[in-house]
CSV table of C-alpha atoms and ligand atoms in Angstrom, one decimal:
chain,number,residue,atom,x,y,z
I,1,MET,CA,0.1,0.0,0.0
I,2,ASN,CA,1.3,3.5,-0.9
I,3,ASN,CA,1.8,5.2,2.6
I,4,LYS,CA,1.9,8.6,1.1
I,5,ILE,CA,-1.9,8.6,0.3
I,6,TYR,CA,-3.4,11.2,2.6
I,7,ASN,CA,-6.9,10.3,3.9
I,8,PRO,CA,-8.4,12.9,5.9
I,9,GLN,CA,-11.0,10.3,7.0
I,10,ASN,CA,-8.4,8.5,9.0
I,11,THR,CA,-8.9,8.2,12.7
I,12,ARG,CA,-6.3,10.3,14.5
I,13,ASN,CA,-5.2,8.2,17.6
I,14,LEU,CA,-2.9,9.6,20.4
I,15,VAL,CA,-1.1,6.9,22.3
I,16,SER,CA,0.4,8.3,25.5
I,17,GLY,CA,3.3,5.7,26.6
I,18,GLY,CA,3.4,4.6,23.0
I,19,ALA,CA,7.1,3.7,23.1
I,20,GLY,CA,6.7,1.1,25.9
I,21,PHE,CA,5.6,-2.4,26.1
I,22,LEU,CA,1.9,-2.3,25.5
I,23,GLY,CA,1.8,0.9,24.0
I,24,SER,CA,3.9,-0.1,21.0
I,25,HIS,CA,2.1,-3.3,20.3
I,26,LEU,CA,-1.1,-1.1,20.2
I,27,ILE,CA,0.5,1.1,17.7
I,28,ASP,CA,1.4,-1.6,15.5
I,29,LYS,CA,-2.3,-2.6,15.3
I,30,LEU,CA,-3.5,0.7,14.7
I,31,MET,CA,-0.9,1.5,12.1
I,32,GLN,CA,-1.8,-2.0,10.4
I,33,LYS,CA,-5.4,-0.7,10.3
I,34,GLY,CA,-4.3,2.1,8.3
I,35,GLU,CA,-5.0,4.9,11.0
I,36,LYS,CA,-3.0,7.9,12.1
I,37,VAL,CA,-1.0,7.6,15.2
I,38,ILE,CA,0.8,10.1,17.1
I,39,CYS,CA,3.0,8.4,20.0
I,40,LEU,CA,3.7,10.7,22.7
I,41,ASP,CA,6.3,9.2,25.5
I,42,ASN,CA,8.9,10.6,27.7
I,43,TYR,CA,11.0,7.5,27.4
I,44,PHE,CA,11.3,6.9,31.1
I,45,THR,CA,10.9,3.2,30.6
I,46,GLY,CA,10.0,3.0,26.9
I,47,ASP,CA,12.4,2.9,24.1
I,48,LYS,CA,12.3,4.1,20.6
I,49,SER,CA,13.4,1.0,19.1
I,50,ASN,CA,9.8,-0.2,19.9
I,51,ILE,CA,8.3,1.9,17.4
I,52,ALA,CA,11.2,2.4,15.1
I,53,LYS,CA,9.6,0.5,11.9
I,54,TRP,CA,7.1,3.3,11.8
I,55,LEU,CA,9.1,6.4,12.0
I,56,ASN,CA,9.1,7.3,8.3
I,57,HIS,CA,5.5,6.5,7.9
I,58,GLN,CA,3.3,9.2,6.7
I,59,ASN,CA,0.4,8.2,9.1
I,60,PHE,CA,3.0,8.3,12.3
I,61,GLU,CA,4.3,11.2,14.4
I,62,ILE,CA,6.1,11.0,17.6
I,63,ILE,CA,6.4,13.4,20.2
I,64,ARG,CA,8.5,13.8,23.2
I,65,HIS,CA,6.4,14.8,25.9
I,66,ASP,CA,5.7,14.3,29.8
I,67,VAL,CA,2.3,13.8,30.4
I,68,THR,CA,2.3,15.7,33.7
I,69,GLU,CA,2.4,18.8,31.4
I,70,PRO,CA,-0.8,19.8,29.4
I,71,ILE,CA,-0.7,19.5,25.6
I,72,GLN,CA,-2.7,20.6,22.9
I,73,LEU,CA,-3.6,18.3,19.8
I,74,GLU,CA,-6.1,17.5,17.5
I,75,VAL,CA,-7.0,13.8,17.9
I,76,ASP,CA,-10.2,11.6,17.7
I,77,LYS,CA,-9.1,8.8,20.2
I,78,ILE,CA,-7.1,9.0,23.2
I,79,TRP,CA,-5.5,5.7,24.7
I,80,HIS,CA,-3.8,6.7,27.8
I,81,LEU,CA,-1.0,4.3,28.7
I,82,ALA,CA,1.8,6.6,30.0
I,83,CYS,CA,3.0,5.3,33.3
I,84,PRO,CA,5.7,2.9,34.5
I,85,ALA,CA,4.1,-0.3,35.0
I,86,SER,CA,7.0,-2.4,36.8
I,87,PRO,CA,7.0,-2.2,40.6
I,88,ILE,CA,10.8,-1.2,40.5
I,89,HIS,CA,10.2,1.4,38.0
I,90,TYR,CA,7.4,2.8,39.5
I,91,GLN,CA,8.7,2.8,43.1
I,92,SER,CA,12.0,4.3,42.0
I,93,ASN,CA,10.3,7.9,42.3
I,94,PRO,CA,7.2,7.3,43.9
I,95,ILE,CA,6.0,11.0,43.9
I,96,LYS,CA,6.7,11.1,40.2
I,97,THR,CA,4.6,8.1,39.8
I,98,SER,CA,1.8,9.5,41.8
I,99,LYS,CA,2.0,12.9,39.5
I,100,THR,CA,2.3,10.9,36.4
I,101,ILE,CA,-1.0,9.0,37.0
I,102,PHE,CA,-2.9,11.8,38.4
I,103,LEU,CA,-1.7,14.8,36.2
I,104,GLY,CA,-1.3,12.5,33.2
I,105,THR,CA,-4.9,11.6,33.3
I,106,TYR,CA,-6.4,14.8,34.1
I,107,ASN,CA,-4.3,16.4,31.3
I,108,LEU,CA,-5.2,13.9,28.7
I,109,LEU,CA,-9.1,14.0,30.1
I,110,GLY,CA,-8.9,17.8,29.6
I,111,LEU,CA,-7.6,17.3,26.0
I,112,ALA,CA,-10.4,14.7,25.5
I,113,ARG,CA,-13.0,17.3,26.3
I,114,ARG,CA,-11.5,19.9,24.2
I,115,VAL,CA,-11.6,18.1,21.0
I,116,GLY,CA,-14.3,15.7,21.9
I,117,ALA,CA,-12.1,12.6,21.6
I,118,ASP,CA,-12.9,9.1,22.9
I,119,PHE,CA,-10.6,7.9,25.8
I,120,LEU,CA,-9.3,4.9,27.2
I,121,LEU,CA,-7.5,4.5,30.6
I,122,ALA,CA,-4.9,1.6,30.9
I,123,SER,CA,-5.7,0.9,34.6
I,124,THR,CA,-4.9,-2.2,36.6
I,125,SER,CA,-5.9,-5.2,38.7
I,126,GLU,CA,-3.8,-3.2,41.2
I,127,VAL,CA,-7.0,-1.2,42.2
I,128,TYR,CA,-7.9,-4.3,43.9
I,129,GLY,CA,-4.8,-4.4,46.1
I,130,ASP,CA,-4.3,-7.6,47.8
I,131,PRO,CA,-7.9,-9.0,47.2
I,132,LYS,CA,-9.9,-10.7,49.8
I,133,ILE,CA,-12.1,-12.4,47.2
I,134,ASN,CA,-10.6,-14.6,44.1
I,135,PRO,CA,-11.4,-14.3,41.3
I,136,GLN,CA,-12.0,-10.5,41.2
I,137,THR,CA,-14.8,-9.1,39.4
I,138,GLU,CA,-15.1,-5.6,38.6
I,139,ASP,CA,-17.8,-4.7,41.4
I,140,TYR,CA,-15.3,-5.7,44.0
I,141,ARG,CA,-13.9,-2.6,45.5
I,142,GLY,CA,-10.5,-3.7,46.5
I,143,SER,CA,-8.3,-3.9,49.6
I,144,VAL,CA,-5.6,-1.4,49.1
I,145,ASN,CA,-2.8,0.2,51.6
I,146,THR,CA,-3.0,4.0,51.2
I,147,VAL,CA,0.7,4.5,52.6
I,148,GLY,CA,2.7,1.5,51.3
I,149,ILE,CA,5.5,1.3,48.5
I,150,ARG,CA,2.9,0.1,46.0
I,151,SER,CA,0.4,3.0,47.0
I,152,CYS,CA,1.6,5.5,44.6
I,153,TYR,CA,0.6,3.2,41.6
I,154,ASP,CA,-2.4,1.6,43.0
I,155,GLU,CA,-4.0,4.7,44.5
I,156,GLY,CA,-2.8,6.7,41.6
I,157,LYS,CA,-4.6,4.2,39.3
I,158,ARG,CA,-7.7,4.3,41.7
I,159,ILE,CA,-8.1,8.3,41.3
I,160,ALA,CA,-7.5,8.0,37.5
I,161,GLU,CA,-10.3,5.7,37.3
I,162,THR,CA,-12.4,8.2,39.5
I,163,LEU,CA,-11.3,11.2,37.0
I,164,CYS,CA,-12.6,9.0,34.1
I,165,ALA,CA,-16.0,8.4,35.8
I,166,ASP,CA,-16.4,12.2,36.6
I,167,TYR,CA,-15.4,13.3,33.0
I,168,LYS,CA,-18.1,11.1,31.9
I,169,ARG,CA,-20.7,12.2,34.3
I,170,MET,CA,-19.8,15.9,34.1
I,171,HIS,CA,-18.7,16.4,30.6
I,172,ASN,CA,-19.9,13.3,28.9
I,173,ILE,CA,-16.7,12.3,27.4
I,174,ASN,CA,-16.7,8.6,26.7
I,175,THR,CA,-14.2,7.4,29.0
I,176,ARG,CA,-13.3,3.5,28.9
I,177,ILE,CA,-11.4,2.1,31.9
I,178,MET,CA,-9.5,-1.1,31.2
I,179,ARG,CA,-8.3,-3.0,34.4
I,180,ILE,CA,-5.3,-4.9,32.9
I,181,PHE,CA,-3.9,-8.0,34.5
I,182,ASN,CA,-0.3,-9.2,34.4
I,183,THR,CA,0.5,-9.1,30.7
I,184,TYR,CA,3.8,-10.6,29.0
I,185,GLY,CA,5.4,-10.9,25.9
I,186,PRO,CA,8.1,-9.7,23.2
I,187,ARG,CA,9.5,-6.2,23.8
I,188,MET,CA,9.5,-6.4,27.8
I,189,ARG,CA,12.7,-5.1,28.8
I,190,CYS,CA,15.4,-7.3,30.4
I,191,ASP,CA,15.9,-5.1,33.2
I,192,ASP,CA,12.1,-4.7,33.5
I,193,GLY,CA,11.8,-6.5,36.7
I,194,ARG,CA,8.6,-8.0,36.3
I,195,VAL,CA,8.6,-11.8,36.9
I,196,VAL,CA,8.1,-13.2,33.4
I,197,SER,CA,11.0,-11.1,31.9
I,198,ASN,CA,13.1,-11.8,35.0
I,199,PHE,CA,12.6,-15.4,34.8
I,200,ILE,CA,13.4,-15.8,31.1
I,201,PHE,CA,16.3,-13.5,31.1
I,202,GLN,CA,17.7,-15.2,34.2
I,203,ALA,CA,17.2,-18.7,32.6
I,204,LEU,CA,18.9,-17.8,29.4
I,205,GLN,CA,22.0,-16.4,31.1
I,206,GLY,CA,22.0,-19.8,33.3
I,207,LYS,CA,21.4,-17.8,36.4
I,208,PRO,CA,19.1,-19.1,39.4
I,209,LEU,CA,15.5,-17.8,39.0
I,210,THR,CA,14.6,-15.5,42.1
I,211,ILE,CA,11.5,-16.4,43.7
I,212,TYR,CA,10.0,-13.6,46.1
I,213,GLY,CA,8.4,-15.1,49.1
I,214,ASN,CA,7.6,-18.8,49.3
I,215,GLY,CA,6.4,-18.7,45.4
I,216,ASN,CA,2.8,-19.6,46.3
I,217,GLN,CA,1.4,-16.3,45.6
I,218,THR,CA,-0.4,-16.3,42.3
I,219,ARG,CA,-0.8,-14.4,39.2
I,220,SER,CA,-2.9,-14.9,35.8
I,221,PHE,CA,-0.8,-14.0,32.9
I,222,CYS,CA,-2.1,-12.7,29.6
I,223,PHE,CA,-0.2,-12.9,26.3
I,224,VAL,CA,0.1,-9.1,24.7
I,225,ASP,CA,-1.5,-10.0,21.4
I,226,ASP,CA,-4.6,-11.1,23.4
I,227,LEU,CA,-4.5,-7.9,25.5
I,228,ILE,CA,-4.4,-5.7,22.5
I,229,LYS,CA,-7.4,-7.1,21.1
I,230,GLY,CA,-9.4,-6.6,24.2
I,231,MET,CA,-8.1,-3.2,24.6
I,232,ILE,CA,-9.3,-2.4,20.8
I,233,LYS,CA,-12.6,-4.0,21.5
I,234,LEU,CA,-13.2,-2.0,24.6
I,235,MET,CA,-12.2,1.3,22.9
I,236,GLU,CA,-14.9,0.4,20.2
I,237,SER,CA,-17.6,-0.4,22.7
I,238,ASP,CA,-20.1,1.9,24.5
I,239,ILE,CA,-19.0,0.5,27.9
I,240,TYR,CA,-18.0,3.1,30.4
I,241,THR,CA,-17.6,1.3,33.6
I,242,PRO,CA,-14.4,-0.8,34.5
I,243,VAL,CA,-13.8,-4.0,32.4
I,244,ASN,CA,-11.1,-6.7,33.5
I,245,ILE,CA,-9.0,-7.7,30.7
I,246,GLY,CA,-6.6,-10.6,31.4
I,247,ASN,CA,-6.2,-14.4,31.2
I,248,PRO,CA,-8.2,-16.1,34.0
I,249,HIS,CA,-5.8,-19.0,34.3
I,250,GLU,CA,-4.2,-18.7,37.7
I,251,PHE,CA,-0.7,-20.1,38.5
I,252,THR,CA,1.6,-19.8,41.4
I,253,ILE,CA,5.0,-17.9,41.1
I,254,LEU,CA,6.6,-21.4,41.6
I,255,GLU,CA,4.6,-23.0,38.8
I,256,LEU,CA,5.8,-20.1,36.4
I,257,ALA,CA,9.6,-20.6,37.4
I,258,GLU,CA,9.2,-24.5,36.8
I,259,LYS,CA,7.6,-24.0,33.4
I,260,ILE,CA,10.3,-21.6,32.5
I,261,LYS,CA,13.0,-23.6,33.9
I,262,LYS,CA,11.8,-26.8,31.8
I,263,LEU,CA,11.6,-24.7,28.7
I,264,ILE,CA,14.8,-23.0,28.9
I,265,ASN,CA,17.3,-25.0,31.2
I,266,PRO,CA,16.3,-27.9,33.4
I,267,ASN,CA,19.5,-27.6,35.6
I,268,LEU,CA,18.6,-24.2,36.8
I,269,ASP,CA,18.3,-23.5,40.6
I,270,PHE,CA,16.1,-21.3,42.4
I,271,ILE,CA,17.0,-18.9,45.0
I,272,TYR,CA,14.6,-17.5,47.6
I,273,LYS,CA,14.4,-13.6,48.5
I,274,SER,CA,11.9,-11.8,50.9
I,275,LEU,CA,8.3,-10.9,49.6
I,276,PRO,CA,8.2,-7.3,49.0
I,277,GLU,CA,5.9,-5.4,51.2
I,278,ASP,CA,2.3,-5.6,50.3
I,279,ASP,CA,2.8,-8.1,47.5
I,280,PRO,CA,-0.7,-9.5,46.6
I,281,LEU,CA,-1.0,-13.1,47.3
I,282,GLN,CA,-3.4,-13.9,44.7
I,283,ARG,CA,-4.8,-12.4,41.3
I,284,LYS,CA,-7.3,-13.8,38.9
I,285,PRO,CA,-9.7,-11.8,36.9
I,286,ASP,CA,-13.1,-12.7,36.4
I,287,ILE,CA,-13.6,-11.9,32.8
I,288,SER,CA,-17.4,-12.7,32.5
I,289,LYS,CA,-18.2,-9.0,31.7
I,290,ALA,CA,-15.4,-8.9,28.6
I,291,ILE,CA,-16.7,-12.1,27.4
I,292,ASN,CA,-20.5,-11.0,27.5
I,293,ASN,CA,-20.1,-7.5,26.3
I,294,LEU,CA,-17.1,-7.7,24.2
I,295,ASN,CA,-17.2,-11.0,23.0
I,296,TRP,CA,-13.4,-11.2,24.1
I,297,HIS,CA,-11.6,-13.9,25.7
I,298,PRO,CA,-7.8,-14.7,25.7
I,299,GLU,CA,-6.6,-17.4,23.0
I,300,ILE,CA,-3.2,-17.9,23.7
I,301,SER,CA,-2.1,-20.5,26.5
I,302,LEU,CA,0.7,-19.8,28.6
I,303,ASP,CA,3.0,-22.5,27.0
I,304,GLU,CA,2.6,-20.9,23.8
I,305,GLY,CA,3.0,-17.3,24.7
I,306,ILE,CA,6.3,-18.2,26.9
I,307,ASN,CA,7.6,-19.9,24.2
I,308,LEU,CA,6.9,-16.8,21.7
I,309,THR,CA,8.4,-14.6,24.6
I,310,ILE,CA,11.6,-16.9,25.0
I,311,ASP,CA,12.2,-16.7,21.1
I,312,TRP,CA,11.9,-13.0,21.2
I,313,PHE,CA,14.3,-12.5,24.2
I,314,LYS,CA,16.8,-15.1,22.5
I,315,LYS,CA,16.9,-12.8,19.4
I,316,GLU,CA,16.9,-9.7,21.0
I,317,TYR,CA,19.3,-10.4,23.8
I,318,LEU,CA,21.6,-13.3,22.8
I,319,ASN,CA,23.0,-12.4,19.3
G,401,LIG,P1,5.9,0.5,30.1
G,401,LIG,O1,6.6,0.9,31.2
G,401,LIG,O2,6.8,-0.5,29.0
G,401,LIG,O3,5.5,1.6,29.3
G,401,LIG,C1,5.0,2.8,30.0
G,401,LIG,C2,5.3,3.9,28.9
G,401,LIG,O4,5.0,5.1,29.4
G,401,LIG,C3,6.9,4.0,28.7
G,401,LIG,O5,7.2,4.0,27.3
G,401,LIG,C4,7.3,5.2,29.5
G,401,LIG,O6,8.4,5.9,28.9
G,401,LIG,C5,6.1,6.1,29.4
G,401,LIG,N1,6.0,7.0,30.4
G,401,LIG,C6,6.2,6.9,31.7
G,401,LIG,N2,6.0,7.8,32.4
G,401,LIG,C7,5.7,8.9,31.4
G,401,LIG,C8,5.5,10.4,31.6
G,401,LIG,N3,5.3,10.9,32.7
G,401,LIG,N4,5.1,11.0,30.3
G,401,LIG,C9,5.2,10.4,29.2
G,401,LIG,N5,5.5,8.9,29.0
G,401,LIG,C10,5.7,8.4,30.3
G,401,LIG,O7,4.8,-0.4,30.7
G,401,LIG,P2,3.5,-1.2,30.1
G,401,LIG,O8,3.7,-2.6,30.5
G,401,LIG,O9,3.6,-1.1,28.4
G,401,LIG,O10,2.1,-0.6,30.7
G,401,LIG,C11,1.5,0.4,30.1
G,401,LIG,C12,0.3,0.9,30.7
G,401,LIG,O11,-0.5,-0.4,31.2
G,401,LIG,C13,0.7,1.6,32.1
G,401,LIG,O12,-0.2,2.5,32.1
G,401,LIG,C14,0.5,0.3,33.0
G,401,LIG,O13,-0.1,1.1,34.4
G,401,LIG,C15,-0.7,-0.3,32.3
G,401,LIG,N6,-0.8,-1.8,32.9
G,401,LIG,C16,0.1,-2.8,32.3
G,401,LIG,C17,0.3,-4.0,33.0
G,401,LIG,C18,1.2,-5.1,32.4
G,401,LIG,O14,1.3,-6.1,32.8
G,401,LIG,N7,2.0,-4.7,31.5
G,401,LIG,C19,-0.7,-4.3,33.6
G,401,LIG,C20,-1.6,-3.4,34.3
G,401,LIG,C21,-1.6,-2.1,33.9
G,402,LIG,N1,8.2,-12.1,41.4
G,402,LIG,C1,9.4,-13.1,41.8
G,402,LIG,N2,10.6,-13.2,41.2
G,402,LIG,C2,10.9,-12.0,40.5
G,402,LIG,C3,9.8,-11.0,40.2
G,402,LIG,C4,8.8,-11.0,40.6
G,402,LIG,O1,9.0,-14.0,42.4
G,402,LIG,O2,12.0,-11.8,40.1
G,402,LIG,C5,7.0,-12.1,42.2
G,402,LIG,C6,6.5,-10.9,42.7
G,402,LIG,O3,6.9,-10.8,44.1
G,402,LIG,C7,5.2,-11.2,42.5
G,402,LIG,C8,4.9,-12.0,41.2
G,402,LIG,O4,6.0,-12.3,41.0
G,402,LIG,O5,4.4,-11.9,43.7
G,402,LIG,C9,4.6,-10.9,40.0
G,402,LIG,O6,5.5,-9.7,39.9
G,402,LIG,P1,5.5,-8.6,39.0
G,402,LIG,O7,6.7,-7.7,39.4
G,402,LIG,O8,5.6,-9.3,37.8
G,402,LIG,O9,4.0,-7.9,39.1
G,402,LIG,P2,2.9,-7.4,40.0
G,402,LIG,O10,1.6,-8.4,39.7
G,402,LIG,O11,3.4,-7.7,41.4
G,402,LIG,O12,2.8,-6.2,39.7
């Protein structure tokens, strides 16, 4: 296709955090649909290489910008992902994290209001904190520490959801709230610090896998391609209340470690480290709302997704 043909009918998308892991996969899908994309990022945890293939494309623009500052643009859809997602990154400067989430969401909702754009917030399962019910349904109100080391992120995302709900109520902005559960896949950084990338990178280097706590805490891991399909379906929908998007298959961290060890190097050891403060003990989405209202469910098994991720890590870091 000639990418120089100008089509003013093309949807203009703003993807904040577009140089990051999820943002760059979303951009790939929007660009493949022939839409226009503005990627906005301050490169705190993102990298230009994630979106390098689009840099010379007519439909693509990139802006270095920090979402804590307002910005004026003409766009039709705002996908608001800008925010560090890994605990080690969002805890490295927690006050900045709170500012990024609150001011970033406030500024981009203000933009949505000014230009009448549709809006999607990348929220998180962290709004449930250390949940007392399992699986987590969207009407569960959570169990969150307001003053712990994860609070900048958890409480930040909770107030961001509140802002979305109030912009809908007061200004009738079409705000979608996507509660993302642990997602993994190609383009996670080797120093990201999250469990899947840590285990794969450690295993590929022949190092022991670091288990925090006793490894009996659970997570439910969604492959990135499944997640992005859910994100696009949610933006296309008229659901303005929170929706869980994630894979409902629950694994202990030890089960994940055993799986990665078996796939990469069965001789690896585990080393046990202390469980970080407020680390949730269980996490499993109830995805009935997404199944019934978006006709979405994940299709890629953990084995399949982990193999795809291992292949990518090998190409990216072992050559
Ligand atoms: P990521 O760290 O790879 O991407 C975040 C992007 O936001 C990066 O490119 C970073 O440079 C950018 N960014 C950070 N602060 C910014 C600022 N102040 N201004 C502009 N850009 C900024 O993380 P990710 O995994 O791609 O997560 C994307 C979004 O999804 C985040 O909002 C995160 O909270 C949410 N989320 C992700 C997961 C997951 O498992 N990946 C789970 C729950 C929620
Ligand atoms: N974890 C671990 N070893 C690691 C990294 C993480 O055991 O090297 C654990 C962590 O304590 C948590 C789970 O794996 O219980 C998922 O952590 P992650 O940072 O990926 O995401 P979270 O869901 O906690 O935000």
